[in-house]
mmCIF file with all atom_site columns, C-alpha atoms and ligand atoms in Angstrom:
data_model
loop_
_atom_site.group_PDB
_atom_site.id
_atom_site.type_symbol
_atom_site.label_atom_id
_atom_site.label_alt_id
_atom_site.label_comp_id
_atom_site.label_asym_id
_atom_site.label_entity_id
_atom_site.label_seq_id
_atom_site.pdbx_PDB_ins_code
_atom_site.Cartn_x
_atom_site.Cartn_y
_atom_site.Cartn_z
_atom_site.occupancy
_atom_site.B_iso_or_equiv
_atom_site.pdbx_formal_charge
_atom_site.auth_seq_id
_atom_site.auth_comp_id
_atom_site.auth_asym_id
_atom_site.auth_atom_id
_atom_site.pdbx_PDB_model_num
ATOM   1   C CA  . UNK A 1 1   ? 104.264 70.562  87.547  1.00 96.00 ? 1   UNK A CA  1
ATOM   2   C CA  . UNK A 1 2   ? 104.768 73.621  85.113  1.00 98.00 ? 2   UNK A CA  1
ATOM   3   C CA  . UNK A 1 3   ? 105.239 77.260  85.252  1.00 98.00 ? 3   UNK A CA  1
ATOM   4   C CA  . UNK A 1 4   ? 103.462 79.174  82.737  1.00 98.00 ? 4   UNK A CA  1
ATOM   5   C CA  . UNK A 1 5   ? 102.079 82.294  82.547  1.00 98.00 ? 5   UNK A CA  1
ATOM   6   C CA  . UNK A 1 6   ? 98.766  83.261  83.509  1.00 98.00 ? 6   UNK A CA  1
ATOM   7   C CA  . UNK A 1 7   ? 95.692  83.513  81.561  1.00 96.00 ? 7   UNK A CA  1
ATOM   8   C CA  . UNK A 1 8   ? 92.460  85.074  81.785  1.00 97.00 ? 8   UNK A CA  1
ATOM   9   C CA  . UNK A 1 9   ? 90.772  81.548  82.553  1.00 97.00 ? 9   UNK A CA  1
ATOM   10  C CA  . UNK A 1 10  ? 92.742  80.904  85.255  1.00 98.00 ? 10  UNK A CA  1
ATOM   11  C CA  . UNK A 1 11  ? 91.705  84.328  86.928  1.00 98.00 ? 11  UNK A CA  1
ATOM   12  C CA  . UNK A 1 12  ? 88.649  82.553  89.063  1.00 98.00 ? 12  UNK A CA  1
ATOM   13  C CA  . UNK A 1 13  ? 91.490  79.780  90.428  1.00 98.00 ? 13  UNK A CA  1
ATOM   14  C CA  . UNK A 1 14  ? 94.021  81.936  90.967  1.00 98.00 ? 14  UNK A CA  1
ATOM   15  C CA  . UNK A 1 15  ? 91.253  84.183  93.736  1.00 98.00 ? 15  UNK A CA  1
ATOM   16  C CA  . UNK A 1 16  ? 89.993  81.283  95.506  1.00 98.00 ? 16  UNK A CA  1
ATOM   17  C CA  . UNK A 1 17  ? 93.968  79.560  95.360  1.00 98.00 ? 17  UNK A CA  1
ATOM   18  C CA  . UNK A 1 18  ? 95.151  83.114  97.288  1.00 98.00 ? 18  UNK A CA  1
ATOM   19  C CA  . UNK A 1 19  ? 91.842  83.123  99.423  1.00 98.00 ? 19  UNK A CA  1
ATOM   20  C CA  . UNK A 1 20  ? 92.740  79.700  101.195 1.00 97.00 ? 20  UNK A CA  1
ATOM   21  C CA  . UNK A 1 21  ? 96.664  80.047  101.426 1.00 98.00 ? 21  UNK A CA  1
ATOM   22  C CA  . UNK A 1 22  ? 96.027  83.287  103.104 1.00 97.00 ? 22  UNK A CA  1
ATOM   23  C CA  . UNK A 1 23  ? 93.942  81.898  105.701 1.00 97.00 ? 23  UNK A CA  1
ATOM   24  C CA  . UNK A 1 24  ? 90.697  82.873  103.891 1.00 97.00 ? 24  UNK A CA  1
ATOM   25  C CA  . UNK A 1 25  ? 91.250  86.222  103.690 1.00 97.00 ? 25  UNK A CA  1
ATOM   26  C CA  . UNK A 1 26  ? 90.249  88.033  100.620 1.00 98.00 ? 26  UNK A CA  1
ATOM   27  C CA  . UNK A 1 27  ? 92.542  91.293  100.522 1.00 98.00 ? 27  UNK A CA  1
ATOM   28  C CA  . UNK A 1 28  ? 95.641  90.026  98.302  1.00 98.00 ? 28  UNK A CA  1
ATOM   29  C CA  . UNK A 1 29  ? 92.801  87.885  95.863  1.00 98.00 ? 29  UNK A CA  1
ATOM   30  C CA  . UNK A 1 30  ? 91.015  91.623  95.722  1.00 98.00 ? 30  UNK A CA  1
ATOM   31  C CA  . UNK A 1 31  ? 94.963  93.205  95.076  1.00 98.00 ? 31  UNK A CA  1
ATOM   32  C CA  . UNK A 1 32  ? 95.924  90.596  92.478  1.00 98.00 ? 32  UNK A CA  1
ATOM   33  C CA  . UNK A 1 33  ? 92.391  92.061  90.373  1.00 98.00 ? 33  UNK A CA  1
ATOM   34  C CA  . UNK A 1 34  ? 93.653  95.372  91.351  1.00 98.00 ? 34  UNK A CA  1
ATOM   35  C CA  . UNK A 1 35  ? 97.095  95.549  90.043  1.00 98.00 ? 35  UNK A CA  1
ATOM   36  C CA  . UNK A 1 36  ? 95.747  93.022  86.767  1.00 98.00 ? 36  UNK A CA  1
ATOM   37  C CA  . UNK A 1 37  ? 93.348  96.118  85.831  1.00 98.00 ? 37  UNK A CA  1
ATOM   38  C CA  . UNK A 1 38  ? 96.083  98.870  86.534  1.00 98.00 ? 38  UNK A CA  1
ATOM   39  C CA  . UNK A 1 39  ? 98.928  100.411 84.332  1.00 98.00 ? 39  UNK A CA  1
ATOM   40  C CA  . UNK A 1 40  ? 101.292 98.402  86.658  1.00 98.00 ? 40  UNK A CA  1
ATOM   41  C CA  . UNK A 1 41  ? 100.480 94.836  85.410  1.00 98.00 ? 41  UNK A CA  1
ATOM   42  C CA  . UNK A 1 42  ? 102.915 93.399  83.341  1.00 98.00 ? 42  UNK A CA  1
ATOM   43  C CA  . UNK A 1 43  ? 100.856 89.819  81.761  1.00 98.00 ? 43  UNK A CA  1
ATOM   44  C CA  . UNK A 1 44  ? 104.115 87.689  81.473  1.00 98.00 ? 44  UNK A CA  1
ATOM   45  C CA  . UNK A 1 45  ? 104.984 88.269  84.908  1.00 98.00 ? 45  UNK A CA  1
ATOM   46  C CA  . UNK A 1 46  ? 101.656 86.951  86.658  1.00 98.00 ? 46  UNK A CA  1
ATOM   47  C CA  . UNK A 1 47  ? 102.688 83.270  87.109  1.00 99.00 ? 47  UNK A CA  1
ATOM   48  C CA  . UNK A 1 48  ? 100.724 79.881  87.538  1.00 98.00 ? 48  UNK A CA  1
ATOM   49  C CA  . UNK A 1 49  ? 101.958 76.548  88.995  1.00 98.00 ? 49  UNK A CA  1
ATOM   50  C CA  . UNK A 1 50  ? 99.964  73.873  87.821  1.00 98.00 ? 50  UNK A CA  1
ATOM   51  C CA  . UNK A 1 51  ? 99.430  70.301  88.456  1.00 97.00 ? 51  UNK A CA  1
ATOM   52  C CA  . UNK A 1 52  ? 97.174  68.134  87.197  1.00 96.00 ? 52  UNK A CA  1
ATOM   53  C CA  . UNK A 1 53  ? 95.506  70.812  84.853  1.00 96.00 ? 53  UNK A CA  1
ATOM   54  C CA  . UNK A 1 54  ? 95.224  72.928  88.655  1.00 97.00 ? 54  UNK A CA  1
ATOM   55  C CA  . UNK A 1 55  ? 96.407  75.993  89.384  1.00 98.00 ? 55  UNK A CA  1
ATOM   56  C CA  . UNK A 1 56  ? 98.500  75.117  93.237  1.00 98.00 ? 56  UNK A CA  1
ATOM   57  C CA  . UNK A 1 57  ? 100.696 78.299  93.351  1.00 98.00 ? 57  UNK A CA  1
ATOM   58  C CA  . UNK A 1 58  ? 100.360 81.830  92.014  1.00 98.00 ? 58  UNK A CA  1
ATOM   59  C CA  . UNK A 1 59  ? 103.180 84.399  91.951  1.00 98.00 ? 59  UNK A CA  1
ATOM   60  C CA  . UNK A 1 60  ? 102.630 88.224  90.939  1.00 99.00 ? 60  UNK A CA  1
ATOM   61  C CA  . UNK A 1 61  ? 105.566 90.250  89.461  1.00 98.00 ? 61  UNK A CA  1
ATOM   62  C CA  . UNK A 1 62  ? 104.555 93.938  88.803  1.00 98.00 ? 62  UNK A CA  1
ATOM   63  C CA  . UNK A 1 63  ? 105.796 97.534  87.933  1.00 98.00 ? 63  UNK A CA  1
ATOM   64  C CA  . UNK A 1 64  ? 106.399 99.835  90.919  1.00 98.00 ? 64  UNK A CA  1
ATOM   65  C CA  . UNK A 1 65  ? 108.746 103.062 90.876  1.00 98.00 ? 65  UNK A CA  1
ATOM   66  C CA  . UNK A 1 66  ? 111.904 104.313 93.032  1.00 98.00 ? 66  UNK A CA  1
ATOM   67  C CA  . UNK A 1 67  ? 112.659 107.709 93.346  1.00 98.00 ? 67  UNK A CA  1
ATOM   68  C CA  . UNK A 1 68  ? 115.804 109.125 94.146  1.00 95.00 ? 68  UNK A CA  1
ATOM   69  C CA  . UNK A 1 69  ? 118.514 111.366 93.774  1.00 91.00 ? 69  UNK A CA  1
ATOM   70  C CA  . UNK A 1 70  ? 118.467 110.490 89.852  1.00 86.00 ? 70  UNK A CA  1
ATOM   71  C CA  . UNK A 1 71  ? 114.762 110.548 89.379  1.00 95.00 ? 71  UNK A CA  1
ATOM   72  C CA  . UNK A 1 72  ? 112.166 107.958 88.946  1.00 97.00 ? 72  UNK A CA  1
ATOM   73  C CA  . UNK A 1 73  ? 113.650 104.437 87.661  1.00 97.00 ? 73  UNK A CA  1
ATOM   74  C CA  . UNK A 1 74  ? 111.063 101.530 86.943  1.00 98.00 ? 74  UNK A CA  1
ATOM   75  C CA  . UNK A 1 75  ? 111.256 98.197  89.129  1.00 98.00 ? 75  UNK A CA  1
ATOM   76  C CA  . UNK A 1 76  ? 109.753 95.167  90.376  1.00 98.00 ? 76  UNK A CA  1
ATOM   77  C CA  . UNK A 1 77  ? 107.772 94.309  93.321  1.00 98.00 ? 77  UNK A CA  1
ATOM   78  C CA  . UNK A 1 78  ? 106.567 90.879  93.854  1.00 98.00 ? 78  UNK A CA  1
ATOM   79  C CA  . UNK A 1 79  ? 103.648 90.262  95.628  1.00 98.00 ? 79  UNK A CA  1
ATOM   80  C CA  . UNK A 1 80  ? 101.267 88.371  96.568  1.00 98.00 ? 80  UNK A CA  1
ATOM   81  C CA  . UNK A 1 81  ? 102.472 84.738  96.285  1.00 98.00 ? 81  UNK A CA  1
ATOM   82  C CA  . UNK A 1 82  ? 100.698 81.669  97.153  1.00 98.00 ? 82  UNK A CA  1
ATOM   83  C CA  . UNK A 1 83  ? 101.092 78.388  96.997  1.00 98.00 ? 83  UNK A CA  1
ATOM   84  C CA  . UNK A 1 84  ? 98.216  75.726  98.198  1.00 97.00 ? 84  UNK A CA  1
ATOM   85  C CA  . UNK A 1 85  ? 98.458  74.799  101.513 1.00 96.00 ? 85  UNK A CA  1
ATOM   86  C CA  . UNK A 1 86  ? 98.632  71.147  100.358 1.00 96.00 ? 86  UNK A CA  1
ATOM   87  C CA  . UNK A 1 87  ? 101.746 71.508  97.905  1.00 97.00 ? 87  UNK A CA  1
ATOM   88  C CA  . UNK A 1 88  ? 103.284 73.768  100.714 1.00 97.00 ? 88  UNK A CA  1
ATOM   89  C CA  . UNK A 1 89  ? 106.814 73.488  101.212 1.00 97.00 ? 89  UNK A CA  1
ATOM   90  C CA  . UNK A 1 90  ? 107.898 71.013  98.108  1.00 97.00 ? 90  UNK A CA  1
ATOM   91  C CA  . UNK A 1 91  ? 109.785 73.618  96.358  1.00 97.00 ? 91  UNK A CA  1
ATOM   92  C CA  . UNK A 1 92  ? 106.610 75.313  94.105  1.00 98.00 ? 92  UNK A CA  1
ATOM   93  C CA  . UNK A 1 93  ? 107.362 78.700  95.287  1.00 98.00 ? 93  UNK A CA  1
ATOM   94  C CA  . UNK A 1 94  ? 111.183 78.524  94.637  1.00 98.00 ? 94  UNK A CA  1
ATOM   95  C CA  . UNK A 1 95  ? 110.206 77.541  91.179  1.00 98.00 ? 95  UNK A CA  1
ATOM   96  C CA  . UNK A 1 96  ? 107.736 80.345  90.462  1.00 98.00 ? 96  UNK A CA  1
ATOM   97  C CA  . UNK A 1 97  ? 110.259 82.991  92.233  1.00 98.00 ? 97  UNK A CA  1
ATOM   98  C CA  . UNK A 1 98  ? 113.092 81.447  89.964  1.00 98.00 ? 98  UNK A CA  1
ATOM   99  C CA  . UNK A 1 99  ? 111.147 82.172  86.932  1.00 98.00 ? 99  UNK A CA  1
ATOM   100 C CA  . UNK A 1 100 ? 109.850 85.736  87.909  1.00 98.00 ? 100 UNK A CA  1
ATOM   101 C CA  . UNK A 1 101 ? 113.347 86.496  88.508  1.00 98.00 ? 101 UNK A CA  1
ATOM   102 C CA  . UNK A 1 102 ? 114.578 85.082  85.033  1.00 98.00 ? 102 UNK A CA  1
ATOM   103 C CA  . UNK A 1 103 ? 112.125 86.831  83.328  1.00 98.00 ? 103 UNK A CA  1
ATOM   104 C CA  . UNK A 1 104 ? 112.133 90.255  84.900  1.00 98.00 ? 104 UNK A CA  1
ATOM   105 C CA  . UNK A 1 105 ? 116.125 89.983  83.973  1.00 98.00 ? 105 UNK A CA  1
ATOM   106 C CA  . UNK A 1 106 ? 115.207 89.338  80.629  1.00 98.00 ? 106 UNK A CA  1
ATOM   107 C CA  . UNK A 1 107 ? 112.726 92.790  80.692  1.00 98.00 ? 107 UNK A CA  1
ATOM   108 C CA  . UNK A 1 108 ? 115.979 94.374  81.693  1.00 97.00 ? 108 UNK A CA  1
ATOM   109 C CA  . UNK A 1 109 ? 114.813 95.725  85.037  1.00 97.00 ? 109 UNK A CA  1
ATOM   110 C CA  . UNK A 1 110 ? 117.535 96.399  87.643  1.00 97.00 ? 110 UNK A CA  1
ATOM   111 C CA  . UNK A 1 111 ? 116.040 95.136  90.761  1.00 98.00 ? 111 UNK A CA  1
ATOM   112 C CA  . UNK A 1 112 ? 112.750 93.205  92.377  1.00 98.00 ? 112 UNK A CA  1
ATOM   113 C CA  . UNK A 1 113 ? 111.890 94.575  95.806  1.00 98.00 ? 113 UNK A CA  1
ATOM   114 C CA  . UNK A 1 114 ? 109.572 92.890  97.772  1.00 98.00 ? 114 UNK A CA  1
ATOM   115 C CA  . UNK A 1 115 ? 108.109 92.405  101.878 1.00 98.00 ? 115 UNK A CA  1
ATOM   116 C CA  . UNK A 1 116 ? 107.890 89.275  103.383 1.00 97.00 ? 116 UNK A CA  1
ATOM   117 C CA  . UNK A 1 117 ? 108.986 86.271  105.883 1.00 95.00 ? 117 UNK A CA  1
ATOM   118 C CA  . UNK A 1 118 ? 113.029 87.301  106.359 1.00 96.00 ? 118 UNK A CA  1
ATOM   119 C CA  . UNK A 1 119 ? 113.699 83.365  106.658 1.00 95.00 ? 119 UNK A CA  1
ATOM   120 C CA  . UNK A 1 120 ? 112.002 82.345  103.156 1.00 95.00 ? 120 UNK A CA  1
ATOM   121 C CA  . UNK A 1 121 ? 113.581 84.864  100.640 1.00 97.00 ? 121 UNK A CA  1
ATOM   122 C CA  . UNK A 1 122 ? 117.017 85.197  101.247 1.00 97.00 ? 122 UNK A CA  1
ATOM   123 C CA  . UNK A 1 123 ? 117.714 81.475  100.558 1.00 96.00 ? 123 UNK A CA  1
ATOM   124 C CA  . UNK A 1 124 ? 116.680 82.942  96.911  1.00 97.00 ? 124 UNK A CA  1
ATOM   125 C CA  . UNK A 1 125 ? 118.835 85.185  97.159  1.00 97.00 ? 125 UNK A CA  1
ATOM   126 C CA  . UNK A 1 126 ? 117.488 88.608  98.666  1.00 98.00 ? 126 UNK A CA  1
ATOM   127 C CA  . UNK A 1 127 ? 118.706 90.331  100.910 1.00 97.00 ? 127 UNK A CA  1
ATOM   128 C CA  . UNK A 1 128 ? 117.376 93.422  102.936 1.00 97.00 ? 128 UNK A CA  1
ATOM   129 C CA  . UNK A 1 129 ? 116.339 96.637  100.544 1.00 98.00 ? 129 UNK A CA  1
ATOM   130 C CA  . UNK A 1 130 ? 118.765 98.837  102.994 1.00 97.00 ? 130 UNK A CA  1
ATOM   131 C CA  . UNK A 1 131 ? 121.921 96.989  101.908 1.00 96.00 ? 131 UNK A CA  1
ATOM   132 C CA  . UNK A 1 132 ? 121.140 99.071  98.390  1.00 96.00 ? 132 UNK A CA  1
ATOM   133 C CA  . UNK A 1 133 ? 120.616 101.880 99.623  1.00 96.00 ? 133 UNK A CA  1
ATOM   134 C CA  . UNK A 1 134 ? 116.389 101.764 99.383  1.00 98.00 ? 134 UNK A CA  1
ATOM   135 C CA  . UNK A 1 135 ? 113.667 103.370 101.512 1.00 98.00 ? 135 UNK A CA  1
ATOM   136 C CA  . UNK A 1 136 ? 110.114 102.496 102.075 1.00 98.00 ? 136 UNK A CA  1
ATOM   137 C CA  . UNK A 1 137 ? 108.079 104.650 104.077 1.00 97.00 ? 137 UNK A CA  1
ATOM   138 C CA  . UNK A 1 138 ? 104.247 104.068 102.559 1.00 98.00 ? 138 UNK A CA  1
ATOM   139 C CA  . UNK A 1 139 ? 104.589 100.944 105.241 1.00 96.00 ? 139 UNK A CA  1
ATOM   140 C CA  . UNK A 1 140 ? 105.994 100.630 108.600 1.00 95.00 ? 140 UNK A CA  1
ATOM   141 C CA  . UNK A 1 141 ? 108.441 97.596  108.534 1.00 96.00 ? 141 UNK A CA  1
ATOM   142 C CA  . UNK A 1 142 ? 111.032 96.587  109.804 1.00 96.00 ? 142 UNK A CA  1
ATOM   143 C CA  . UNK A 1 143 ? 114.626 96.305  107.977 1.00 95.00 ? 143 UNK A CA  1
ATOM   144 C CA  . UNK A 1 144 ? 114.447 92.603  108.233 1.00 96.00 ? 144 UNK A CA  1
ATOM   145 C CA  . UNK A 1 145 ? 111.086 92.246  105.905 1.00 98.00 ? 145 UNK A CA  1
ATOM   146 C CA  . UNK A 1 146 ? 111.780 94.810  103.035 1.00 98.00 ? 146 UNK A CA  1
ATOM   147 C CA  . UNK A 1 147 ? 114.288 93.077  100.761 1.00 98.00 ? 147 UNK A CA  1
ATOM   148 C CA  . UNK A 1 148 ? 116.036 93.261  97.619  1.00 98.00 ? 148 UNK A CA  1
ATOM   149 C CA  . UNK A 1 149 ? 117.087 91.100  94.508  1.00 98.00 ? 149 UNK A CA  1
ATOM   150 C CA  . UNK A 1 150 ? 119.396 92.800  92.070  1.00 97.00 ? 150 UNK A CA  1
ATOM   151 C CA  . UNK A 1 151 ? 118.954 91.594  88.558  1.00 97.00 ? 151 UNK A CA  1
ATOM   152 C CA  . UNK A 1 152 ? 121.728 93.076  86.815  1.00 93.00 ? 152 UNK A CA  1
ATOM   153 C CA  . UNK A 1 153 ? 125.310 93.671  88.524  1.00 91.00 ? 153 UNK A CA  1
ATOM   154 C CA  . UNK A 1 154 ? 125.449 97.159  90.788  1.00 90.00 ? 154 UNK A CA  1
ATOM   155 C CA  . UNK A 1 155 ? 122.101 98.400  89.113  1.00 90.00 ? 155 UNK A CA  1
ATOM   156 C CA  . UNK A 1 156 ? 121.377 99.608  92.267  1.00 91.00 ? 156 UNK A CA  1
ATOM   157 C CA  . UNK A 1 157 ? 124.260 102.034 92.471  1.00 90.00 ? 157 UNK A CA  1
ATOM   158 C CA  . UNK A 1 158 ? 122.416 104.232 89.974  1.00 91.00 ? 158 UNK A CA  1
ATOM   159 C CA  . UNK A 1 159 ? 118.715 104.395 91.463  1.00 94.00 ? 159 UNK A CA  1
ATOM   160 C CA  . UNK A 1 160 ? 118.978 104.148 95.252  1.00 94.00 ? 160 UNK A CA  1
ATOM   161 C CA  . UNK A 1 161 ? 116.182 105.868 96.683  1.00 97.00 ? 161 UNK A CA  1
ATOM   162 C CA  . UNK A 1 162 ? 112.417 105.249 97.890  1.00 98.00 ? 162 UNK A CA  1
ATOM   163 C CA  . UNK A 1 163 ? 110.347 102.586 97.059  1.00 98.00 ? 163 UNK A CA  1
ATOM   164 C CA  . UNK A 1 164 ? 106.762 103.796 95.998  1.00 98.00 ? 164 UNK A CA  1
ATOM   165 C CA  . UNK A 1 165 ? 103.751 101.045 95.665  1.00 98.00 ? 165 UNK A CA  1
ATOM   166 C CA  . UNK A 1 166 ? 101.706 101.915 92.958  1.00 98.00 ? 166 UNK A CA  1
ATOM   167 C CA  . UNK A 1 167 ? 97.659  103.043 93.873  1.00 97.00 ? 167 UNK A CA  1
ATOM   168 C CA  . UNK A 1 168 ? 96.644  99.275  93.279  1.00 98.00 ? 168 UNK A CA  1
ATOM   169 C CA  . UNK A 1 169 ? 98.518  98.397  96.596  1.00 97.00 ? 169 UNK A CA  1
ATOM   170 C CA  . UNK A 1 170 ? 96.034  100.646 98.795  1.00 96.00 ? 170 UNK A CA  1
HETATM 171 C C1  . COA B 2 .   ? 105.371 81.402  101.270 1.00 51.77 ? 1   COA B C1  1
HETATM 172 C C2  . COA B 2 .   ? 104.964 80.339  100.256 1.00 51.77 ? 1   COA B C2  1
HETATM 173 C C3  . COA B 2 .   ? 104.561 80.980  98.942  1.00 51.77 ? 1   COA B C3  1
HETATM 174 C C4  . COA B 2 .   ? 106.174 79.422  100.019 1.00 51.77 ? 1   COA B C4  1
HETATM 175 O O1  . COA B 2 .   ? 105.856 78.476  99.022  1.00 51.77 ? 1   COA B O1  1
HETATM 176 P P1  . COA B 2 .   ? 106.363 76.975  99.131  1.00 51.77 ? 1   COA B P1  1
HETATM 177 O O2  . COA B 2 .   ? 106.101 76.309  97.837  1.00 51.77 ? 1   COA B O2  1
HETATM 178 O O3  . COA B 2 .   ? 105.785 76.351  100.354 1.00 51.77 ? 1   COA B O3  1
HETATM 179 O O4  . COA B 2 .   ? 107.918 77.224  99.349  1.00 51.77 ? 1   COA B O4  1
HETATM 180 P P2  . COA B 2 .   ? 109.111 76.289  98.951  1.00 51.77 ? 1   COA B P2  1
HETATM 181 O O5  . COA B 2 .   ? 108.680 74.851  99.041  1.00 51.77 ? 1   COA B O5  1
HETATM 182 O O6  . COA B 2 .   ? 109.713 76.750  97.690  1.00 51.77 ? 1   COA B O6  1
HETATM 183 O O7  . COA B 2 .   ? 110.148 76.653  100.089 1.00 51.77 ? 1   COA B O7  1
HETATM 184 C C5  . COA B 2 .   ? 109.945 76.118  101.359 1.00 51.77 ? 1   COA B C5  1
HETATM 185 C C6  . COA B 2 .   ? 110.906 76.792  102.290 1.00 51.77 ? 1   COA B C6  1
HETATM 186 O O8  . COA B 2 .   ? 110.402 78.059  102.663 1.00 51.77 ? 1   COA B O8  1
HETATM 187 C C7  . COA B 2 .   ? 110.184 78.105  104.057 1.00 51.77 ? 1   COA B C7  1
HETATM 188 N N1  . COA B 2 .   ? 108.925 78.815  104.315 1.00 51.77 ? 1   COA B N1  1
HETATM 189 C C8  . COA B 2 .   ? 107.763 78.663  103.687 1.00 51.77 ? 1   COA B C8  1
HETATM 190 N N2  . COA B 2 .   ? 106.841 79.487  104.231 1.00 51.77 ? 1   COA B N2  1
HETATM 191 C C9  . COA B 2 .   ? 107.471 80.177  105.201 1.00 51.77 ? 1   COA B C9  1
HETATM 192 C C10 . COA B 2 .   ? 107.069 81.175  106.120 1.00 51.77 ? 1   COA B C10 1
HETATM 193 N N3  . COA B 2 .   ? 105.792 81.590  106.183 1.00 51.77 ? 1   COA B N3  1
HETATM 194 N N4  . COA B 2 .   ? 107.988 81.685  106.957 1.00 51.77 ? 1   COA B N4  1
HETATM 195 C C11 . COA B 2 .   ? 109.269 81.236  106.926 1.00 51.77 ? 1   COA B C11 1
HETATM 196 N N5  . COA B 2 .   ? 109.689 80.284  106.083 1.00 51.77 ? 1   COA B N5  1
HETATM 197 C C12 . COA B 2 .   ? 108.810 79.761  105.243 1.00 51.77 ? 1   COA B C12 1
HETATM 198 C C13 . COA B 2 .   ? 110.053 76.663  104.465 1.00 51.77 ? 1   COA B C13 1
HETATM 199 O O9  . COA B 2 .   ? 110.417 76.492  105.807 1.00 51.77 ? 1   COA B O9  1
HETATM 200 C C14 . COA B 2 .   ? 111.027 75.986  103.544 1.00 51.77 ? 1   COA B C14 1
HETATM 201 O O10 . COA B 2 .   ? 112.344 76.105  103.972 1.00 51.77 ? 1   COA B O10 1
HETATM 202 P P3  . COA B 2 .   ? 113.244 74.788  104.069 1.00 51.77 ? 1   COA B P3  1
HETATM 203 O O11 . COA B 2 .   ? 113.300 74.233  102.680 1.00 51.77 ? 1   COA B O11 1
HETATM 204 O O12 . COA B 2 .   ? 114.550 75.313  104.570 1.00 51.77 ? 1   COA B O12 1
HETATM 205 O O13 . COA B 2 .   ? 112.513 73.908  105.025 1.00 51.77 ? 1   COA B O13 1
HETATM 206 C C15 . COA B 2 .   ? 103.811 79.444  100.785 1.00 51.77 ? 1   COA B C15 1
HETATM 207 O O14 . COA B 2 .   ? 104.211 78.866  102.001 1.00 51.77 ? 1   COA B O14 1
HETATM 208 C C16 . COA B 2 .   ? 102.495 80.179  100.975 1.00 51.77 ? 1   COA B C16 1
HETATM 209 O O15 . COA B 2 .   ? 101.681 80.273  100.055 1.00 51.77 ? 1   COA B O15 1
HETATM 210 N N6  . COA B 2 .   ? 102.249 80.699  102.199 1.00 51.77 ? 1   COA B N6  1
HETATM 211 C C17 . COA B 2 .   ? 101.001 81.379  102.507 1.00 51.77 ? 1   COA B C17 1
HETATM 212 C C18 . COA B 2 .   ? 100.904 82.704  101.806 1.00 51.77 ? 1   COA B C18 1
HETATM 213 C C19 . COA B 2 .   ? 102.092 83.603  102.127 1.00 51.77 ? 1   COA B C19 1
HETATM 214 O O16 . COA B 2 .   ? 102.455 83.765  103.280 1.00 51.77 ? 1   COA B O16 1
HETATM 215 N N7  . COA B 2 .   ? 102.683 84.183  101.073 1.00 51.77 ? 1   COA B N7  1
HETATM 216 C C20 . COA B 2 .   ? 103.897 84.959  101.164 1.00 51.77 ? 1   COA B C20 1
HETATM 217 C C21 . COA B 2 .   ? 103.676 86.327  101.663 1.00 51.77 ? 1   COA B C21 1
HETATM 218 S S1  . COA B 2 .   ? 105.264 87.088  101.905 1.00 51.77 ? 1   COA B S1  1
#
């Protein structure tokens, strides 16, 4: 199994891999082409797992802003993920996390924000978005589901403030 990033050939896998691990839903396939064709994309952040020249997990890394009491500061979100539903739960989505993260550090952005399942992400480390002082309000959540990864050591000191999803996400 390797990570690698994505490429334009894999765009037609990486649809109908999101359609079936989100319960055949299209809407985060139909965001993935959304944020790929926006200013927000970021290439070497849109991830493949592969196995056996197939693409079983997916994990998108892109450019959102916070806005605070210091301005507008660039960030991560990550979202969608999927991983097949038959290579579920053998570590493919630490792997592709692990690698987002290690690569957004070595962009140099502060944090990666994201909203999802409160018992899968903080064994990766995240913890909830409020313990850094960040808002959301474009989505009602709750506190539990809007977390937090700081990259680089009390980064978040400096841009506290609202989260704001970029046009793709709506
Ligand atoms: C969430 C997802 C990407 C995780 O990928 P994965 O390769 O199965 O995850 P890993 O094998 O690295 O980690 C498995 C761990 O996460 C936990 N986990 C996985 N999905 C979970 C979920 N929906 N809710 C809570 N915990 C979950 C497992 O219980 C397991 O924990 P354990 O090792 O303590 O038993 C994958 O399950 C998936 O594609 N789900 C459907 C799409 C989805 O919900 N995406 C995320 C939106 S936030």
């Amino acid at each position: 199994m390797i990570i690698r990033t994505e490429d334009i050939r894999d765009h037609e896998e990486v649809y109908t891999l999101n359609y079936h691990a989100f319960e055949n839903r299209e809407d985060e396939s139909k965001l993935i082409e959304r944020i790929r064709s926006s200013s927000s994309f970021i290439p070497e952040l849109s991830l493949i797992a592969e196995f056996d020249q197939k693409v079983v997990g997916h994990a998108l890394f892109s450019k959102a802003e916070v806005v605070g009491e210091n301005g507008s500061h660039d960030v991560i979100v990550l979202a969608p993920i999927a991983v097949h539903p038959d290579y579920q739960k053998q570590g493919i989505g630490t792997k592709l996390i692990k690698e987002g993260l290690l690569r957004c550090t070595q962009l140099g952005y502060p944090v990666v924000l994201l909203i999802g399942h409160p018992a899968y992400y903080p064994q990766l480390g995240f913890k909830p978005a409020s313990h850094y002082g960040f808002t959301l309000t474009q989505f009602e959540v709750s506190d539990d589901v809007f977390m937090a990864y700081e990259l680089i050591n009390d980064a978040t000191h400096a841009i506290r403030g609202e989260l704001r999803y970029p046009k793709a996400f709506f």
